[in-house]
mmCIF file of C-alpha atoms and ligand atoms in Angstrom:
data_model
loop_
_atom_site.group_PDB
_atom_site.id
_atom_site.type_symbol
_atom_site.label_atom_id
_atom_site.label_comp_id
_atom_site.label_asym_id
_atom_site.label_seq_id
_atom_site.Cartn_x
_atom_site.Cartn_y
_atom_site.Cartn_z
ATOM 1 C CA MET P 68 -0.035 0.019 -0.054
ATOM 2 C CA THR P 69 1.394 3.483 -0.896
ATOM 3 C CA ARG P 70 2.028 5.708 2.016
ATOM 4 C CA ILE P 71 0.009 8.744 1.688
ATOM 5 C CA GLU P 72 -0.130 11.952 3.801
ATOM 6 C CA CYS P 73 -3.487 13.633 4.803
ATOM 7 C CA ALA P 74 -2.571 16.882 2.808
ATOM 8 C CA ASP P 75 -2.511 14.914 -0.292
ATOM 9 C CA VAL P 76 -5.494 12.925 0.402
ATOM 10 C CA LYS P 77 -7.415 16.247 1.301
ATOM 11 C CA ASP P 78 -6.427 17.560 -2.313
ATOM 12 C CA LEU P 79 -8.001 14.613 -3.828
ATOM 13 C CA LEU P 80 -11.338 14.653 -1.685
ATOM 14 C CA PRO P 81 -13.339 16.648 -4.067
ATOM 15 C CA GLU P 82 -12.769 14.056 -6.801
ATOM 16 C CA TRP P 83 -13.411 11.343 -4.256
ATOM 17 C CA ILE P 84 -16.899 12.706 -3.116
ATOM 18 C CA ARG P 85 -17.635 13.219 -6.973
ATOM 19 C CA GLN P 86 -16.637 9.647 -7.837
ATOM 20 C CA GLU P 87 -14.126 10.987 -10.424
ATOM 21 C CA LEU P 88 -10.965 9.381 -9.189
ATOM 22 C CA GLY P 89 -9.031 6.891 -11.157
ATOM 23 C CA GLU P 90 -8.919 3.404 -9.923
ATOM 24 C CA ASP P 91 -5.542 3.558 -8.210
ATOM 25 C CA ASP P 92 -6.100 6.764 -6.443
ATOM 26 C CA ARG P 93 -9.511 5.532 -5.484
ATOM 27 C CA ALA P 94 -8.162 2.487 -3.643
ATOM 28 C CA VAL P 95 -5.395 4.583 -1.872
ATOM 29 C CA VAL P 96 -7.954 7.184 -0.684
ATOM 30 C CA ALA P 97 -10.374 4.778 0.350
ATOM 31 C CA ALA P 98 -7.883 2.861 2.586
ATOM 32 C CA HIS P 99 -6.659 6.243 3.975
ATOM 33 C CA VAL P 100 -10.134 7.565 4.663
ATOM 34 C CA SER P 101 -11.442 4.535 6.226
ATOM 35 C CA SER P 102 -8.546 4.699 8.853
ATOM 36 C CA CYS P 103 -8.253 8.636 9.360
ATOM 37 C CA VAL P 104 -10.578 10.451 11.408
ATOM 38 C CA SER P 105 -9.485 13.810 10.120
ATOM 39 C CA CYS P 106 -9.848 13.060 6.398
ATOM 40 C CA SER P 107 -13.250 11.124 7.030
ATOM 41 C CA GLU P 108 -14.534 14.095 8.716
ATOM 42 C CA GLU P 109 -13.462 16.296 6.051
ATOM 43 C CA VAL P 110 -15.427 14.044 3.591
ATOM 44 C CA GLU P 111 -18.563 14.565 5.714
ATOM 45 C CA PHE P 112 -18.028 18.194 5.506
ATOM 46 C CA LEU P 113 -17.623 18.463 1.691
ATOM 47 C CA GLU P 114 -20.553 16.477 1.228
ATOM 48 C CA ARG P 115 -22.547 18.916 3.300
ATOM 49 C CA ILE P 116 -20.954 21.760 1.185
ATOM 50 C CA ARG P 117 -21.818 20.107 -2.030
ATOM 51 C CA GLY P 118 -25.171 19.626 -0.947
ATOM 52 C CA ALA P 119 -25.650 23.581 -1.018
ATOM 53 C CA ALA P 120 -24.584 23.498 -4.642
ATOM 54 C CA PHE P 121 -26.841 25.945 -6.738
ATOM 55 C CA SER P 122 -28.003 25.733 -10.025
ATOM 56 C CA PRO P 123 -28.715 28.382 -12.831
ATOM 57 C CA PRO P 124 -32.216 29.440 -13.418
ATOM 58 C CA PRO P 125 -33.855 26.651 -15.470
ATOM 59 C CA SER P 126 -34.440 29.093 -18.273
ATOM 60 C CA LEU P 127 -30.910 30.369 -18.357
ATOM 61 C CA ALA P 128 -29.838 27.824 -21.194
ATOM 62 C CA SER P 129 -32.685 28.698 -23.449
ATOM 63 C CA GLU P 130 -32.225 32.444 -22.824
ATOM 64 C CA ILE P 131 -28.485 32.274 -23.794
ATOM 65 C CA LYS P 132 -29.166 30.197 -26.864
ATOM 66 C CA SER P 133 -32.017 32.788 -28.037
ATOM 67 C CA ALA P 134 -29.369 35.627 -27.676
ATOM 68 C CA LEU P 135 -26.961 33.664 -29.747
ATOM 69 C CA ALA P 136 -29.493 32.848 -32.358
ATOM 70 C CA ALA P 137 -30.486 36.570 -32.544
ATOM 71 C CA GLU P 138 -26.962 37.511 -32.913
ATOM 72 C CA MET P 139 -26.338 34.977 -35.777
ATOM 73 C CA ALA P 140 -29.525 36.180 -37.524
ATOM 74 C CA SER P 141 -28.776 39.742 -37.229
ATOM 75 C CA ASP P 142 -26.565 41.830 -39.641
ATOM 76 C CA ALA P 143 -23.960 42.014 -37.223
ATOM 77 C CA GLY P 144 -24.109 38.294 -36.597
ATOM 78 C CA PHE P 145 -20.865 37.134 -35.095
ATOM 79 C CA LYS P 146 -19.068 39.044 -37.908
ATOM 80 C CA TYR P 147 -17.213 40.454 -34.722
ATOM 81 C CA SER P 148 -14.357 38.076 -35.272
ATOM 82 C CA ARG P 149 -14.357 39.376 -38.815
ATOM 83 C CA THR P 150 -14.451 42.825 -37.775
ATOM 84 C CA THR P 151 -11.768 42.258 -35.147
ATOM 85 C CA ARG P 152 -9.546 40.943 -37.781
ATOM 86 C CA PHE P 153 -10.152 43.966 -39.987
ATOM 87 C CA VAL P 154 -9.627 46.279 -37.039
ATOM 88 C CA ARG P 155 -6.267 44.413 -36.408
ATOM 89 C CA TRP P 156 -5.365 44.529 -40.028
ATOM 90 C CA GLY P 157 -6.417 48.301 -40.107
ATOM 91 C CA PHE P 158 -4.098 49.152 -37.260
ATOM 92 C CA ALA P 159 -1.262 47.540 -38.938
ATOM 93 C CA VAL P 160 -1.937 49.503 -42.040
ATOM 94 C CA ALA P 161 -2.646 52.754 -40.068
ATOM 95 C CA ALA P 162 0.490 52.222 -38.204
ATOM 96 C CA THR P 163 2.469 52.200 -41.304
ATOM 97 C CA LEU P 164 0.621 54.928 -42.705
ATOM 98 C CA VAL P 165 1.090 57.177 -39.927
ATOM 99 C CA LEU P 166 4.522 56.057 -38.729
ATOM 100 C CA ALA P 167 6.057 59.234 -40.207
ATOM 101 C CA LEU P 168 3.547 61.349 -38.518
ATOM 102 C CA GLY P 169 4.221 60.020 -35.029
ATOM 103 C CA THR P 170 2.458 57.100 -33.271
ATOM 104 C CA THR P 171 1.297 58.467 -30.029
ATOM 105 C CA ALA P 172 -2.233 58.790 -31.196
ATOM 106 C CA ILE P 173 -2.335 55.313 -32.702
ATOM 107 C CA TRP P 174 -0.918 53.879 -29.419
ATOM 108 C CA GLN P 175 -3.471 55.626 -27.379
ATOM 109 C CA ARG P 176 -6.368 54.400 -29.412
ATOM 110 C CA THR P 177 -5.373 50.852 -29.311
ATOM 111 C CA GLN P 178 -5.442 50.993 -25.569
ATOM 112 C CA ALA P 179 -9.250 51.251 -25.969
ATOM 113 C CA LEU P 180 -9.307 48.028 -27.885
ATOM 114 C CA PRO P 181 -9.870 44.486 -26.419
ATOM 115 C CA GLU P 182 -7.325 44.453 -23.701
ATOM 116 C CA VAL P 183 -5.728 41.877 -21.715
ATOM 117 C CA GLY P 184 -7.732 41.579 -18.543
ATOM 118 C CA PRO P 185 -6.884 40.886 -14.984
ATOM 119 C CA LEU P 186 -5.600 37.527 -15.922
ATOM 120 C CA GLY P 187 -2.195 39.356 -16.784
ATOM 121 C CA GLN P 188 -0.194 36.968 -18.690
ATOM 122 C CA ASP P 189 -3.146 35.021 -20.286
ATOM 123 C CA PRO P 190 -3.521 35.896 -23.830
ATOM 124 C CA PHE P 191 -7.083 34.662 -23.954
ATOM 125 C CA ALA P 192 -8.170 36.934 -21.204
ATOM 126 C CA VAL P 193 -9.935 39.187 -23.568
ATOM 127 C CA VAL P 194 -11.639 42.155 -22.109
ATOM 128 C CA TRP P 195 -13.758 44.012 -24.373
ATOM 129 C CA PRO P 196 -14.507 47.803 -23.779
ATOM 130 C CA SER P 197 -17.960 47.850 -22.232
ATOM 131 C CA ASP P 198 -20.761 49.549 -24.242
ATOM 132 C CA ASP P 199 -20.685 52.537 -22.133
ATOM 133 C CA ALA P 200 -16.745 52.689 -21.739
ATOM 134 C CA ASP P 201 -15.872 56.224 -21.607
ATOM 135 C CA LEU P 202 -13.681 56.905 -24.857
ATOM 136 C CA THR P 203 -13.902 60.631 -24.614
ATOM 137 C CA GLY P 204 -10.420 62.250 -25.024
ATOM 138 C CA VAL P 205 -9.239 59.103 -26.835
ATOM 139 C CA PRO P 206 -7.923 60.051 -30.264
ATOM 140 C CA ILE P 207 -9.466 58.129 -33.085
ATOM 141 C CA VAL P 208 -6.950 57.235 -35.914
ATOM 142 C CA ALA P 209 -8.362 58.566 -39.031
ATOM 143 C CA GLY P 210 -8.448 55.897 -41.607
ATOM 144 C CA VAL P 211 -9.216 52.944 -39.442
ATOM 145 C CA PRO P 212 -12.945 52.753 -39.734
ATOM 146 C CA MET P 213 -12.704 53.143 -43.500
ATOM 147 C CA LEU P 214 -10.085 50.143 -43.439
ATOM 148 C CA ALA P 215 -12.497 48.061 -41.288
ATOM 149 C CA ASP P 216 -15.038 48.466 -44.234
ATOM 150 C CA LEU P 217 -12.802 46.994 -46.881
ATOM 151 C CA THR P 218 -13.295 43.763 -48.336
ATOM 152 C CA ASP P 219 -10.487 41.035 -47.869
ATOM 153 C CA GLU P 220 -9.472 41.633 -51.374
ATOM 154 C CA GLU P 221 -9.352 45.435 -51.108
ATOM 155 C CA LEU P 222 -7.550 45.313 -47.936
ATOM 156 C CA ALA P 223 -5.000 42.725 -49.368
ATOM 157 C CA LEU P 224 -4.544 45.058 -52.526
ATOM 158 C CA LEU P 225 -3.884 48.066 -50.100
ATOM 159 C CA LEU P 226 -1.406 46.142 -47.979
ATOM 160 C CA GLU P 227 0.316 44.963 -51.125
ATOM 161 C CA GLU P 228 0.500 48.591 -52.352
ATOM 162 C CA LEU P 229 2.013 49.784 -49.007
ATOM 163 C CA GLY P 230 4.300 46.992 -48.572
ATOM 164 C CA GLY P 231 5.791 47.425 -52.040
ATOM 165 C CA MET I 33 -31.783 20.976 -21.780
ATOM 166 C CA ALA I 34 -30.529 17.592 -23.122
ATOM 167 C CA GLU I 35 -27.447 18.163 -25.524
ATOM 168 C CA ASP I 36 -28.022 17.686 -29.233
ATOM 169 C CA SER I 37 -27.732 13.668 -29.389
ATOM 170 C CA ARG I 38 -25.416 13.497 -32.208
ATOM 171 C CA LEU I 39 -23.080 16.393 -31.314
ATOM 172 C CA GLY I 40 -23.345 15.600 -27.512
ATOM 173 C CA SER I 41 -20.464 13.016 -27.775
ATOM 174 C CA HIS I 42 -18.149 15.526 -29.391
ATOM 175 C CA THR I 43 -15.276 17.160 -27.412
ATOM 176 C CA ASP I 44 -15.264 20.781 -26.699
ATOM 177 C CA GLU I 45 -12.566 21.167 -29.167
ATOM 178 C CA GLU I 46 -14.489 19.600 -32.067
ATOM 179 C CA LEU I 47 -17.510 21.635 -31.163
ATOM 180 C CA VAL I 48 -15.503 24.860 -31.314
ATOM 181 C CA GLN I 49 -14.285 24.054 -34.672
ATOM 182 C CA SER I 50 -18.031 23.607 -35.770
ATOM 183 C CA VAL I 51 -18.732 26.917 -34.224
ATOM 184 C CA ARG I 52 -16.004 28.608 -36.357
ATOM 185 C CA GLU I 53 -17.730 27.019 -39.350
ATOM 186 C CA GLY I 54 -20.833 28.789 -38.369
ATOM 187 C CA ASP I 55 -22.673 25.677 -36.766
ATOM 188 C CA GLU I 56 -25.257 27.122 -34.389
ATOM 189 C CA ARG I 57 -26.114 23.618 -33.015
ATOM 190 C CA ALA I 58 -22.599 23.216 -31.808
ATOM 191 C CA MET I 59 -22.856 26.520 -29.975
ATOM 192 C CA ASN I 60 -25.971 25.363 -28.245
ATOM 193 C CA VAL I 61 -24.223 22.082 -27.035
ATOM 194 C CA LEU I 62 -21.459 24.156 -25.634
ATOM 195 C CA VAL I 63 -24.062 26.299 -23.752
ATOM 196 C CA ASP I 64 -25.730 23.173 -22.365
ATOM 197 C CA ARG I 65 -22.463 21.835 -21.280
ATOM 198 C CA HIS I 66 -21.034 24.790 -19.638
ATOM 199 C CA HIS I 67 -23.858 27.431 -18.524
ATOM 200 C CA GLY I 68 -23.913 25.984 -15.075
ATOM 201 C CA VAL I 69 -20.171 26.424 -14.269
ATOM 202 C CA VAL I 70 -20.260 29.768 -16.209
ATOM 203 C CA PHE I 71 -23.360 30.947 -13.953
ATOM 204 C CA ARG I 72 -21.596 29.662 -10.727
ATOM 205 C CA THR I 73 -18.603 31.523 -11.396
ATOM 206 C CA CYS I 74 -20.352 34.764 -12.202
ATOM 207 C CA ALA I 75 -22.655 34.170 -8.981
ATOM 208 C CA GLY I 76 -19.496 33.674 -7.030
ATOM 209 C CA ILE I 77 -18.212 37.112 -8.038
ATOM 210 C CA LEU I 78 -21.492 38.929 -8.164
ATOM 211 C CA GLY I 79 -23.482 37.490 -5.224
ATOM 212 C CA ASP I 80 -26.653 38.022 -7.145
ATOM 213 C CA GLU I 81 -28.483 35.451 -9.347
ATOM 214 C CA ASP I 82 -30.095 37.864 -11.771
ATOM 215 C CA LEU I 83 -26.731 39.738 -12.490
ATOM 216 C CA ALA I 84 -25.112 36.284 -12.769
ATOM 217 C CA ALA I 85 -27.596 35.370 -15.398
ATOM 218 C CA ASP I 86 -26.851 38.529 -17.332
ATOM 219 C CA ALA I 87 -23.164 38.152 -17.030
ATOM 220 C CA SER I 88 -23.393 34.531 -18.136
ATOM 221 C CA GLN I 89 -25.253 35.334 -21.122
ATOM 222 C CA ASN I 90 -22.666 38.186 -22.004
ATOM 223 C CA SER I 91 -19.900 35.713 -21.470
ATOM 224 C CA PHE I 92 -21.182 33.294 -24.164
ATOM 225 C CA LEU I 93 -21.890 36.052 -26.428
ATOM 226 C CA LYS I 94 -18.246 37.442 -26.084
ATOM 227 C CA ALA I 95 -16.743 34.110 -26.218
ATOM 228 C CA PHE I 96 -18.366 33.064 -29.524
ATOM 229 C CA ARG I 97 -17.632 36.494 -30.991
ATOM 230 C CA ALA I 98 -14.005 36.060 -30.104
ATOM 231 C CA ILE I 99 -13.830 32.517 -31.008
ATOM 232 C CA ASP I 100 -11.258 33.074 -33.607
ATOM 233 C CA ARG I 101 -8.854 34.198 -30.827
ATOM 234 C CA PHE I 102 -9.128 30.871 -29.094
ATOM 235 C CA ARG I 103 -6.087 28.897 -30.050
ATOM 236 C CA GLY I 104 -6.549 25.942 -28.120
ATOM 237 C CA GLU I 105 -3.506 26.361 -25.680
ATOM 238 C CA ALA I 106 -6.014 26.110 -22.716
ATOM 239 C CA ALA I 107 -9.109 24.100 -22.415
ATOM 240 C CA PHE I 108 -12.076 25.807 -23.892
ATOM 241 C CA ARG I 109 -13.825 25.679 -20.541
ATOM 242 C CA THR I 110 -10.986 27.563 -18.979
ATOM 243 C CA TRP I 111 -10.968 30.280 -21.732
ATOM 244 C CA LEU I 112 -14.781 30.581 -21.325
ATOM 245 C CA LEU I 113 -14.609 30.873 -17.595
ATOM 246 C CA ALA I 114 -11.718 33.503 -17.909
ATOM 247 C CA ILE I 115 -14.099 35.485 -19.968
ATOM 248 C CA ALA I 116 -16.827 34.825 -17.575
ATOM 249 C CA GLY I 117 -14.772 36.098 -14.638
ATOM 250 C CA ASN I 118 -13.908 39.187 -16.262
ATOM 251 C CA GLU I 119 -17.323 39.809 -17.349
ATOM 252 C CA ALA I 120 -18.642 39.240 -13.873
ATOM 253 C CA ARG I 121 -15.939 41.678 -12.250
ATOM 254 C CA GLY I 122 -16.627 44.197 -14.792
ATOM 255 C CA LEU I 123 -20.337 44.260 -14.055
ATOM 256 C CA LEU I 124 -19.736 44.313 -10.343
ATOM 257 C CA ARG I 125 -17.654 47.466 -10.778
ATOM 258 C CA LYS I 126 -20.561 48.994 -12.664
ATOM 259 C CA VAL I 127 -23.200 47.898 -10.115
ATOM 260 C CA LYS I 128 -21.236 49.173 -7.200
ATOM 261 C CA GLN I 129 -20.581 52.591 -9.004
ATOM 262 C CA ARG I 130 -24.211 53.021 -9.851
ATOM 263 C CA ARG I 131 -25.137 52.181 -6.449
ATOM 264 C CA GLU I 132 -22.627 54.479 -4.922
ATOM 265 C CA ASP I 133 -23.843 57.108 -7.240
ATOM 266 C CA ALA I 134 -27.466 56.541 -6.072
ATOM 267 C CA LEU I 135 -27.033 55.988 -2.290
ATOM 268 C CA GLU I 136 -23.617 57.530 -1.451
ATOM 269 C CA ASP I 137 -21.466 54.788 0.005
ATOM 270 C CA VAL I 138 -24.106 52.150 1.068
ATOM 271 C CA ASP I 139 -22.975 48.849 -0.086
ATOM 272 C CA ILE I 140 -26.155 46.983 -0.861
ATOM 273 C CA LEU I 141 -24.441 43.637 -1.774
ATOM 274 C CA GLN I 142 -22.960 43.711 1.858
ATOM 275 C CA ALA I 143 -25.840 44.924 3.678
ATOM 276 C CA GLU I 144 -28.299 42.220 2.248
ATOM 277 C CA GLY I 145 -25.907 39.697 3.585
ATOM 278 C CA ASN I 146 -26.276 41.126 7.192
ATOM 279 C CA ASP I 147 -29.864 41.869 7.160
ATOM 280 C CA PRO I 148 -31.415 40.372 10.294
ATOM 281 C CA SER I 149 -34.678 39.710 8.633
ATOM 282 C CA ALA I 150 -32.850 37.398 6.509
ATOM 283 C CA GLU I 151 -32.301 35.116 9.357
ATOM 284 C CA VAL I 152 -35.619 33.323 8.776
ATOM 285 C CA VAL I 153 -34.295 32.078 5.295
ATOM 286 C CA LEU I 154 -30.933 31.120 6.965
ATOM 287 C CA ARG I 155 -32.874 28.342 9.112
ATOM 288 C CA SER I 156 -32.443 25.888 6.374
ATOM 289 C CA GLU I 157 -29.180 24.169 6.322
ATOM 290 C CA VAL I 158 -28.634 24.778 2.646
ATOM 291 C CA ALA I 159 -29.309 28.300 2.729
ATOM 292 C CA ARG I 160 -27.122 28.509 5.844
ATOM 293 C CA VAL I 161 -24.254 27.034 3.827
ATOM 294 C CA ARG I 162 -24.817 29.244 0.889
ATOM 295 C CA ALA I 163 -24.862 32.434 3.085
ATOM 296 C CA VAL I 164 -21.551 31.597 4.664
ATOM 297 C CA LEU I 165 -20.067 30.664 1.348
ATOM 298 C CA ALA I 166 -21.247 33.786 -0.077
ATOM 299 C CA ASP I 167 -19.354 35.903 2.634
ATOM 300 C CA LEU I 168 -15.853 34.194 1.891
ATOM 301 C CA PRO I 169 -13.265 36.095 -0.015
ATOM 302 C CA GLU I 170 -13.748 35.865 -3.729
ATOM 303 C CA LYS I 171 -10.734 33.600 -4.408
ATOM 304 C CA GLN I 172 -11.519 31.354 -1.528
ATOM 305 C CA LYS I 173 -15.312 31.333 -2.584
ATOM 306 C CA LEU I 174 -14.331 30.640 -6.316
ATOM 307 C CA SER I 175 -11.793 27.786 -5.451
ATOM 308 C CA VAL I 176 -14.278 26.116 -3.015
ATOM 309 C CA THR I 177 -17.287 26.265 -5.348
ATOM 310 C CA LEU I 178 -15.513 25.426 -8.765
ATOM 311 C CA ARG I 179 -13.538 22.628 -6.755
ATOM 312 C CA ILE I 180 -16.558 20.977 -5.033
ATOM 313 C CA PHE I 181 -19.534 21.891 -7.101
ATOM 314 C CA ASP I 182 -17.809 21.667 -10.564
ATOM 315 C CA GLY I 183 -14.826 19.379 -10.137
ATOM 316 C CA LEU I 184 -12.251 21.847 -11.709
ATOM 317 C CA SER I 185 -8.468 20.956 -11.093
ATOM 318 C CA PHE I 186 -6.503 23.527 -8.808
ATOM 319 C CA ARG I 187 -4.568 24.311 -12.010
ATOM 320 C CA GLU I 188 -7.735 25.421 -13.988
ATOM 321 C CA ILE I 189 -8.949 27.301 -10.947
ATOM 322 C CA GLY I 190 -5.654 29.261 -10.778
ATOM 323 C CA GLU I 191 -6.158 30.488 -14.452
ATOM 324 C CA ILE I 192 -9.893 31.655 -13.429
ATOM 325 C CA ILE I 193 -8.810 33.401 -10.285
ATOM 326 C CA ASP I 194 -5.710 34.951 -11.792
ATOM 327 C CA SER I 195 -3.343 33.004 -9.711
ATOM 328 C CA THR I 196 -1.117 29.984 -9.675
ATOM 329 C CA GLU I 197 -2.163 26.357 -9.170
ATOM 330 C CA GLY I 198 -0.431 26.606 -5.733
ATOM 331 C CA SER I 199 -2.474 29.724 -4.908
ATOM 332 C CA ALA I 200 -5.615 28.061 -5.853
ATOM 333 C CA ARG I 201 -4.938 25.080 -3.596
ATOM 334 C CA VAL I 202 -4.208 27.321 -0.653
ATOM 335 C CA ASN I 203 -7.253 29.527 -1.238
ATOM 336 C CA TYR I 204 -9.280 26.170 -1.440
ATOM 337 C CA HIS I 205 -8.045 24.945 1.912
ATOM 338 C CA HIS I 206 -8.225 28.413 3.667
ATOM 339 C CA GLY I 207 -11.736 28.481 2.376
ATOM 340 C CA ILE I 208 -12.742 25.139 3.634
ATOM 341 C CA ARG I 209 -11.050 25.843 7.003
ATOM 342 C CA ARG I 210 -13.106 29.094 7.288
ATOM 343 C CA LEU I 211 -16.315 27.321 6.399
ATOM 344 C CA ARG I 212 -15.807 24.641 9.055
ATOM 345 C CA GLU I 213 -15.114 27.391 11.584
ATOM 346 C CA LEU I 214 -18.300 29.367 10.604
ATOM 347 C CA LEU I 215 -20.499 26.344 10.097
ATOM 348 C CA GLY I 216 -19.430 24.123 12.876
ATOM 349 C CA PRO I 217 -18.995 20.403 12.930
HETATM 350 ZN ZN1 ZN B 520 -5.954 11.827 6.659
#
């Protein structure tokens, strides 16, 4: 029998009470819990906490699906990712265009774009500016909205011209 | 609420690929699969069911809008919950600001928890556990609920509470110890 410390067992108890442990861990934890007062008390306590688990309102899933369907059906329907791509490209192009003019304004404007959130290093932690985010005083780079309206082909052409 | 029977057996990553191709049913399966944990994450931060429902809906909208940015380095669920955490914290800031503007410094979220008339509700064991849980610091609360209610690993919780795996473990054990102190044996 593998020797195992209480601290290790206690780490695994949530999986134990959810019956999600693999066979080996299950045997080790079962043997330990049956002979350890502290860990068996913790099992009881965790069951008690688990009994207070709360569920979302029953209508939530269908409400979310309706909102998704509405967005799919609308003109804006999940072209967001498309727009985002254009805006990113737009900034690349605009940055090239304005490099000679100084880039402070561009830098400030990009700060208002989706930014990395409190999750610091996590590149996925996208925080979108809220609908009512205060953007007053944030310089807007001329040209970007126009670039966002270009088709893929038009933008590719423009990039090609700029890149030489 | 049952998942689409054909898509139900697909992994999240397979479903995400279908979503990228515009498959609405794949989105719906992901909603069925994850709206519970998204809601519990938002509720843990906001302490209010209605607000948590709003934040949950926005989290799915934002996640699917930004699906092109999901590159699969983390699990889809982790990525979605990170978005949900940000969404809930953003909403909490707004709500607090509005309430401060309206009531000058009265923290309603706090006040509701201490309302003596809520004692009646607290009589039931489940309500009592929930109330005590709700009063834990946010990281402890999320570590406990995501670990026990949803079975997330410490590593995944770490990403959601903006901490390391080790910190998620410490927050979980501190949360459990605090709950035992407050709830008794
Ligand atoms: Zn033990």
